[in-house]
Structures are given as structure tokens and as C-alpha cells.
XYZ file of C-alpha atoms in Angstrom:
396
model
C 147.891 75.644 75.311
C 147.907 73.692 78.651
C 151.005 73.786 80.926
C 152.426 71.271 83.048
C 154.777 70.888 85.550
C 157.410 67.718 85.827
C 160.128 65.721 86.560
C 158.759 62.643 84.791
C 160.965 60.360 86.731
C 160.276 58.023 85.234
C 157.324 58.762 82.994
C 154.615 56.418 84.259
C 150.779 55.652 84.049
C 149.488 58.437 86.439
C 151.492 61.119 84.108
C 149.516 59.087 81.147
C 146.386 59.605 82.837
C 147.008 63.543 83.968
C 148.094 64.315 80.716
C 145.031 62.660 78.810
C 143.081 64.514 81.850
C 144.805 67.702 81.484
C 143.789 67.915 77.744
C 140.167 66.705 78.157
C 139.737 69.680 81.132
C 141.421 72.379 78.615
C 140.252 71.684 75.101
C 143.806 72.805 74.214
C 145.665 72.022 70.920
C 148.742 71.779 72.528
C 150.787 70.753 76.072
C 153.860 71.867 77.395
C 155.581 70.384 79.739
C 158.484 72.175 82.040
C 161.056 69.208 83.365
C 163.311 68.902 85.852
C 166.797 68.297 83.866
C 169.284 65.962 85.230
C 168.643 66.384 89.109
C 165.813 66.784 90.574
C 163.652 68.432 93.641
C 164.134 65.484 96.414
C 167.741 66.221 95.857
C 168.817 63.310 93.910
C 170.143 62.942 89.999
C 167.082 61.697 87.757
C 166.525 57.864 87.247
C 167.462 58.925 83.312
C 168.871 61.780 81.624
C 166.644 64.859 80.897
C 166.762 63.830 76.977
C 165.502 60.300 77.615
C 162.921 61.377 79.901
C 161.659 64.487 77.096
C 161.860 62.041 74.734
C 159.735 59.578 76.428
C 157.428 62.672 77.346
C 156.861 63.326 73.786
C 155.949 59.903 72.652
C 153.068 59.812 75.286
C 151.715 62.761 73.705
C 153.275 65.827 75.609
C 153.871 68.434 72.185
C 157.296 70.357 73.718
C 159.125 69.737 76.502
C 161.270 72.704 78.327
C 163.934 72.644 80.759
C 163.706 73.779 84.541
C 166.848 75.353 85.367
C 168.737 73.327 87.916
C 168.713 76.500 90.166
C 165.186 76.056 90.654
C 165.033 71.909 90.285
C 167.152 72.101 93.435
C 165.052 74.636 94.921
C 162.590 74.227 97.690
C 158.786 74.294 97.076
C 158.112 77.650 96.829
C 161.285 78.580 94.374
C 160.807 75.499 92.574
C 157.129 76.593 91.566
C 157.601 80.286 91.113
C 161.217 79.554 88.577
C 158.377 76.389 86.671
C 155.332 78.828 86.522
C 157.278 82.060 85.834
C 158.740 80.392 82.755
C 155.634 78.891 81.598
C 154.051 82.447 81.881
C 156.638 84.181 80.319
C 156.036 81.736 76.639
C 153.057 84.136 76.099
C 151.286 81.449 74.430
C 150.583 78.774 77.664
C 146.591 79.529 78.790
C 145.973 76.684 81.695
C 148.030 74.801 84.240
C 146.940 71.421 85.264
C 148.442 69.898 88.253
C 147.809 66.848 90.404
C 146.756 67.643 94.014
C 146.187 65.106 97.378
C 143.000 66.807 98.032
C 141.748 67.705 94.116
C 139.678 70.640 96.042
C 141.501 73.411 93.716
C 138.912 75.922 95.823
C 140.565 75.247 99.027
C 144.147 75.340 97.316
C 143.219 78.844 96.313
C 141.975 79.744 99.681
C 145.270 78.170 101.820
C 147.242 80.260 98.510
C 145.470 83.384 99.381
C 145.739 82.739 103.112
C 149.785 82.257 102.793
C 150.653 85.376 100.534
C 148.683 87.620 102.944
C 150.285 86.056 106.760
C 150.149 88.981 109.395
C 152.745 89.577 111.484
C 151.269 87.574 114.430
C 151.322 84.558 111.762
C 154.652 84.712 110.913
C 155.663 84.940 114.341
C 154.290 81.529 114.925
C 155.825 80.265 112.239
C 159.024 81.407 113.319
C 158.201 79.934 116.481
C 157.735 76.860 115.318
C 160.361 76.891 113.219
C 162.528 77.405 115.985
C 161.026 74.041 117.929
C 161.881 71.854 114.710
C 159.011 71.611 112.234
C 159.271 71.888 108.832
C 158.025 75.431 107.201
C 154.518 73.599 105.404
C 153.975 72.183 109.143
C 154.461 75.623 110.887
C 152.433 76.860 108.208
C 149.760 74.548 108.906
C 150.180 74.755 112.941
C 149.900 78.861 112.837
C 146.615 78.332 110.587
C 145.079 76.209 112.907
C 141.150 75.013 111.742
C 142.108 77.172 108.777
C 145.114 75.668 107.452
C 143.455 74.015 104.503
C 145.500 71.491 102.503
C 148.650 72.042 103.518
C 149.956 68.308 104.591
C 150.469 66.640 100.797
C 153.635 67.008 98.898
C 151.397 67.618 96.001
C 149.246 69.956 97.687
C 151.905 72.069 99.069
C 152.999 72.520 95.620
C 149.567 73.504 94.327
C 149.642 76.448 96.706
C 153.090 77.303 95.660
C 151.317 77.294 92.141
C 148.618 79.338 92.512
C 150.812 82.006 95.379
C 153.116 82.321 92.119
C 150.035 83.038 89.445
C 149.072 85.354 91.996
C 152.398 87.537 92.245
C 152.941 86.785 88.691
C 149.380 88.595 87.382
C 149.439 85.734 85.607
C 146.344 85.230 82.919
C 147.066 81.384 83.132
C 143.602 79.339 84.775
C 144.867 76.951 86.811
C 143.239 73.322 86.956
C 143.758 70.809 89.998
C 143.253 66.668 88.948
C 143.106 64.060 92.050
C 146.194 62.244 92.589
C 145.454 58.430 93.093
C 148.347 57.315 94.332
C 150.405 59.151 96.965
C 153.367 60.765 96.287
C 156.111 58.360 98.385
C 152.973 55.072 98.211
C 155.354 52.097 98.200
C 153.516 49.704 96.864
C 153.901 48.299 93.594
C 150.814 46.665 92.105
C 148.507 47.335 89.216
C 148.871 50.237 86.534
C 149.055 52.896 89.104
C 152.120 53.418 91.264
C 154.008 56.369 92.492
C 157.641 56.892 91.159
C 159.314 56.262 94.341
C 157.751 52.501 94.046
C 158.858 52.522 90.692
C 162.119 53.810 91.006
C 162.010 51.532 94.270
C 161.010 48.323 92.420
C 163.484 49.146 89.741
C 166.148 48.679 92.355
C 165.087 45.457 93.817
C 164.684 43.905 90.523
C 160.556 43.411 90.992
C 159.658 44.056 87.550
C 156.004 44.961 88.687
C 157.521 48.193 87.945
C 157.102 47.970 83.550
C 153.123 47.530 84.474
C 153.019 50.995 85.861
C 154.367 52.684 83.077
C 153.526 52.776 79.035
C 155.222 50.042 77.440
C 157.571 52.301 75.343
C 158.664 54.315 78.440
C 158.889 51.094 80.087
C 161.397 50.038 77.000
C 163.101 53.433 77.270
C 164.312 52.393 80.457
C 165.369 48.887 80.154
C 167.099 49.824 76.981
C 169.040 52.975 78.774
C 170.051 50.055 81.697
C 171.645 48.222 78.963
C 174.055 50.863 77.597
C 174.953 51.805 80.857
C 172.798 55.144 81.175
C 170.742 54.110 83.927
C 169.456 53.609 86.308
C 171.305 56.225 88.292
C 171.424 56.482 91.692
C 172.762 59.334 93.985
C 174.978 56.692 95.929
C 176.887 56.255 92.534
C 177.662 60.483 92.704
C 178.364 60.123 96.685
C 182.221 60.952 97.144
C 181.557 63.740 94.818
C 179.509 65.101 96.750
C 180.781 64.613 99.950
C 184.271 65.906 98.667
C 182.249 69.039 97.688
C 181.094 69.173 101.036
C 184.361 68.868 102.839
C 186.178 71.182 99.952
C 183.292 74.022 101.189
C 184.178 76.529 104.721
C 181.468 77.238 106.488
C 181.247 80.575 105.086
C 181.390 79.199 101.404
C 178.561 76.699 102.975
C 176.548 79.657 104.410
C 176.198 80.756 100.720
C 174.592 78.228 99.251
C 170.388 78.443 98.893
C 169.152 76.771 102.397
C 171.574 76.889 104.546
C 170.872 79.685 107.257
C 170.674 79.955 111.162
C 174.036 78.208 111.525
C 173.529 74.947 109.381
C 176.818 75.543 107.733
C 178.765 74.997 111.091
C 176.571 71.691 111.440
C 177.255 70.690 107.835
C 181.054 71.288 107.784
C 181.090 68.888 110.773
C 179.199 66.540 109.638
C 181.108 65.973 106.929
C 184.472 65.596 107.928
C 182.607 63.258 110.433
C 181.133 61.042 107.462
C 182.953 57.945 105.751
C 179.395 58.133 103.115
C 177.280 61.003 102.160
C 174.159 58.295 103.564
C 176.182 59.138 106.843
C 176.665 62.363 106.733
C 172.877 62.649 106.210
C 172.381 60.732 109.290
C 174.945 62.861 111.326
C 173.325 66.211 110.025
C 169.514 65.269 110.048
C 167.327 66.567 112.379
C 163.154 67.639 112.808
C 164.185 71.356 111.406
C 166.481 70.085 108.677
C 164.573 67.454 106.611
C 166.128 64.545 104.321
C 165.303 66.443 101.226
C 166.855 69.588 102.181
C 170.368 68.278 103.121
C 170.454 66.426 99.991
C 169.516 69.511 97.568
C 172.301 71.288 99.654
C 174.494 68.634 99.071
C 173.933 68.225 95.236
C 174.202 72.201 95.010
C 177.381 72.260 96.867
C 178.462 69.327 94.188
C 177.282 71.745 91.561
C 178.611 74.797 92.843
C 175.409 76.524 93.149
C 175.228 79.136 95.679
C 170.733 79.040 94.303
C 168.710 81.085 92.593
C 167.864 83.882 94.804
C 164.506 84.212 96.599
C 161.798 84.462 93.813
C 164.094 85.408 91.132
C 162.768 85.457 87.330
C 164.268 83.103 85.403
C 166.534 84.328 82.571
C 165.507 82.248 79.533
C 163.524 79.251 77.861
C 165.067 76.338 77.287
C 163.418 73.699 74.779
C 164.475 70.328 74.818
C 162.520 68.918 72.391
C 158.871 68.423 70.378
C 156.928 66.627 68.506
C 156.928 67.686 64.269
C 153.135 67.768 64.231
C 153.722 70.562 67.135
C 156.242 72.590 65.018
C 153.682 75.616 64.797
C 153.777 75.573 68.455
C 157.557 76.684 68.670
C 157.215 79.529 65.915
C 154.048 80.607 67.973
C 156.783 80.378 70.879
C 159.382 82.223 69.343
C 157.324 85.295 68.244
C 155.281 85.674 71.848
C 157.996 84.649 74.670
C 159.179 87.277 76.366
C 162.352 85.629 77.071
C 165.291 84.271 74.993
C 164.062 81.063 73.432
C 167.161 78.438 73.684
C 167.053 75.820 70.977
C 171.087 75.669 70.663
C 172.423 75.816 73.777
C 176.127 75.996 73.072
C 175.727 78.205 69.787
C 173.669 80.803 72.100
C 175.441 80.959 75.021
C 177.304 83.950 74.078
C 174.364 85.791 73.186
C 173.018 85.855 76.702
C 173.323 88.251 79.146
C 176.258 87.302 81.894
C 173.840 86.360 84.707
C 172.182 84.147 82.451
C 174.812 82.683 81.379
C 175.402 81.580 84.508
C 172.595 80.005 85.009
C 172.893 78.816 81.493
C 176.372 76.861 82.583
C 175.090 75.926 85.800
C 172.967 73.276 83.568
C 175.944 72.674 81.230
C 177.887 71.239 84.838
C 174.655 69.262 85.989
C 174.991 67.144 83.162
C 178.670 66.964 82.745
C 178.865 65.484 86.727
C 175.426 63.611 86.236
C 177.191 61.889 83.403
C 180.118 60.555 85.935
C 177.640 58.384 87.304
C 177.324 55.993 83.921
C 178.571 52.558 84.038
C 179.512 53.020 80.511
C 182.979 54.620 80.106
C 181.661 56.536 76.655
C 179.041 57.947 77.714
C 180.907 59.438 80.319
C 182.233 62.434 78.555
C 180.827 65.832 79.133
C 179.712 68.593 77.102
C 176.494 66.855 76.175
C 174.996 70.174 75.967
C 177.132 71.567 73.271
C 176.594 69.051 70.986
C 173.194 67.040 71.907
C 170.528 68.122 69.437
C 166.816 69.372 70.092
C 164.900 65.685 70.565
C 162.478 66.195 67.748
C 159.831 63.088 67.295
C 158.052 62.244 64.170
């Protein structure tokens, strides 16, 4: 069974074409994909809830569909890849990973992953150092390696590391697989079959519907439908005094808690915004070289959460399915006897069954959707407990 991790947001051509890919490379009889659920790792809610987006998934072929956690969806690179691989390991049943890379060199990935989990003490010094002067922790990574850094500049690339660094302290018997990316991961342009999901997402905005030719024509119809109802698109702007209120509501010690903010960030956050009449502004206030875009805003949609993140490397505490595909019904009994982990199919009915900490983590999702769904235009749809009651997406 081939593994793959996603956000699917949206589901567009270059998924199509590195799931067909991914299969080819494998041979497998099945593919499983781990999601993002209703926010995702840029630190923004998804275009379209995580049900839309499986069940779009499963109609382009992908057999089950399983949740990330939003501890680890909000998580940076390294946490975000150990919480997707960890889970996909601990099915018992998932043999490859296949994952799209800037370079599509999966020997030089392994090398740069091998390089990282064994740093000496000099190395990490640098890193510090240049931690310290502002960059980034890939760029100080890539600045203390020097002629040896490898590929260490690509969002995609970055992750494969974190892939293969988590196999690695995992033992895990999973062979990865690396497919060249075609498009970069923030391209802006919107032309032909192949675009990134930032020009999508971008072009679904502006109202250039060049966007429906990058993505299947029943994802594409998944969508437009969704925009209808009033369940998309959403838009973190739509979620901002939330946030922001979350923000101001925090101390800086409650701040200091939450997964990336250390060295003092809290003190710079708490100002910022009180500061702020929009969380775009508060952004602008609190940005700087060391403290990225995509950091402040998973901080911000964790401290809208109240998430205080998944600690450092932590193993996740169950497996949630979200939906599959009837032909792939064997795949979930073959699930269900090998995980190693409690298989959720009924969230609200198994709640109770779960050890406290995961329960936690368990109603940290149950929240995510509850404040995603404030962000609908349509006043039904706003209710929460989705997760109590929505049903396993199951296509025929």
C-alpha cells in the first residue's frame, strides 16, 4: 500500500498526476492518503472543509483518506512530517511513501536527511548563530552545510528531508519514493493544466476562472458547488477578529506556551497585537527575517484554537479515517487488525474510549472545525459539532 502525504487544497492536476505516478512507481493495490483537516501548514483554514476535500480525494482515485491531527497540521516542517509519517507507519499495512520534491534527486534528499539527524556540535552552533542574525532554521541549515547542504532551499524539498529524518528515527520499513514537482510550490501563474495551489486558490479569488483547467473537472465542480451553499471559499481574513481576540485574550506567559513561540516572541506578539486594528496588521507589526509569515500565522491560528502544540516529536495518539472508497473496504479491515493505534471511524461515539491525552488531541480537532465553520456565509452551516454527527465519506 503506497502512502501519501496532503493537504489537497484544493485537489488539482499535479495531485492527479503524483497519484497516477505514485501507483505506477509502487505496483500497490491500494493508496492512502494522510490530510490536513480544516487548517492547514501555511497557517491558514483550508479553501474547503476536510470532508469535501477527502471526498474529492477519493473520486480521483485515492482508496482512504486519514486525518492529520491539527496539532501537527499547524506544526512546523519537521513536526508536521514526523506526526504524517508516524501515523502512516503505525497502520502496519502502508509499504511506500511517494512524495513530490523540487529537486526529484531522492539520493541527495537522503544524504542532506542523514547529514541533519547527525549535526555536530560545531554545526549546531552555526545554526544557532545564524539563527540569532535572522534566518530561517532550513537557511541556517543550509548556511552551516556550506558546499554540502544538498537540497535544502524548496518547500517541497525541505519536507522530503523531514520525511526521510522521520523514517529514519521511526525504523520505519516504509521505502520512500521522490516524483519531480513541475510547478513550484508558491508559482503564481495560472495557465495550462498544471498550476500550484496558491495560483489556484489565488485565481479563485480574483475571479480568473483559469483556475477549473488546473484541476479534474469533478473537483473543479466540488468547489463551485461548495461556493454556492456558502461553504467556500474560505479565507483566513473571514476568521481574523477571532484570531486576533485570541491573541489579545493570551499574556505573554499563556503566549510563551504555545508551539513556536520562544526567545521572547511572546513579549513581541502581545504587543503587536494590542497594536493591530487587523490580524494582516498585526502580521506586519510582528514580522521580521527570524520570524517568517507562516510561523506567526500557525501561532496565531493555534492561539485561536487553544493549542499550546504537540510537543517536540511526539507520537501521535490515534488514526483517524475520514473516508474510502467501497471497492477499498478490505483495506480498512486489513487496517483495523494491523494498526497499532486506535482506529477512529466514529469520532464522537469513541471519544470516551480514548486515553485522556488523546482525547485531547481528539477535541482539539472537534474545535478546528467548530471555529472553521464560523467562517461560512451560510448561517446553517454554521453550527458546530460536525464531528459528532458527520459520517465516514464512503464513495461507491
Amino acid at each position: 500500500m503506497t502512502g501519501i502525504v496532503a493537504e489537497y487544497n484544493p485537489f488539482h492536476n499535479g495531485h492527479l498526476y503524483h497519484l497516477e505516478l505514485g501507483r505506477t512507481l509502487t505496483d500497490a493495490d491500494y493508496t492512502v492518503a494522510i490530510m490536513s483537516g480544516n487548517f492547514v501548514q501555511r497557517g491558514e483554514p483550508a479553501l474547503v472543509d476536510k470532508w469535501l476535500r477527502a471526498k474529492m480525494a477519493l473520486e480521483q482515485g485515492v482508496d482512504l483518506v486519514l486525518e492529520l491531527p491539527v496539532g501537527y497540521a499547524l506544526a512546523p516542517a519537521e513536526d508536521f512530517a514526523y506526526g504524517a509519517i508516524a501515523t502512516l507507519d503505525a497502520c502496519g499495512v502502508v509499504t511506500d511513501l511517494v512524495f513530490g520534491s523540487e529537486c526529484g534527486d531522492l539520493g541527495s534528499l537522503q544524504v542532506t536527511a542523514q547529514r541533519a539527524l547527525n549535526e555536530n556540535e560545531q554545526e549546531r552552533a552555526t545554526i544557532r548563530r545564524y539563527l540569532d542574525e535572522g534566518l530561517s532554521h532550513p537557511q541556517a541549515r543550509a548556511m552551516a552545510y556550506g558546499d554540502d547542504a544538498g537540497p535544502l532551499a524548496s518547500p517541497n524539498d525541505i519536507l522530503g528531508v523531514e520525511y526521510l529524518k522521520a523514517l529514519t528515527r521511526l525504523k520505519s520499513p516504509i521505502r520512500p519514493h521522490t516524483i519531480l514537482r513541475t510547478k513550484g510550490y508558491h508559482d503564481p501563474a495560472l495557465h495550462g493544466a498544471i498550476a500550484s495551489a496558491t495560483a489556484i486558490r489565488r485565481g479563485i479569488d480574483t475571479g480568473d476562472d483559469a483556475w477549473r483547467t488546473a484541476m479534474p473537472k469533478a473537483a473543479a465542480a466540488r468547489i463551485a458547488s461548495a461556493w454556492r451553499r456558502g461553504d467556500s471559499p474560505m479565507r483566513t481574513q473571514v476568521l481574523s477578529t477571532l484570531a486576533l481576540g485570541a491573541l489579545r485574550r493570551c499574556s505573554p506567559e499563556e503566549l510563551s506556551k504555545i508551539g513556536e513561540v520562544t526567545e521572547g516572541l511572546e513579549n513581541r506578539i502581545a504587543r503587536s497585537a494590542v497594536q493591530a486594528d487587523t490580524l494582516a496588521e498585526f502580521y506586519a507589526l510582528c514580522k521580521t527575517r527570524r520570524y517568517p509569515l507562516s510561523r506567526l500565522r500557525r501561532i496565531a491560528m493555534k492561539s485561536m484554537l487553544g493549542i499550546h502544540g504537540v510537543s517536540h516529536l511526539t507520537p501521535p495518539a490515534y488514526i483517524r479515517v475520514l473516508g474510502l472508497r467501497t471497492d477499498a473496504a478490505p483495506l480498512l479491515k486489513c487496517l483495523q487488525e494491523n494498526a497499532r493505534l486506535p482506529i477512529i471511524t466514529q469520532p464522537g461515539r469513541q471519544l470516551g474510549t480514548l486515553p485522556y491525552p488523546a482525547q485531547v488531541r481528539l477535541r482539539q480537532d472537534f474545535r478546528a472545525s467548530d471555529l472553521y465553520a464560523l467562517g461560512l456565509t451560510s448561517l446553517p452551516n454554521r453550527k458546530g459539532g460536525r464531528d459528532y454527527t458527520q459520517p465516514l465519506v464512503i464513495l461507491k
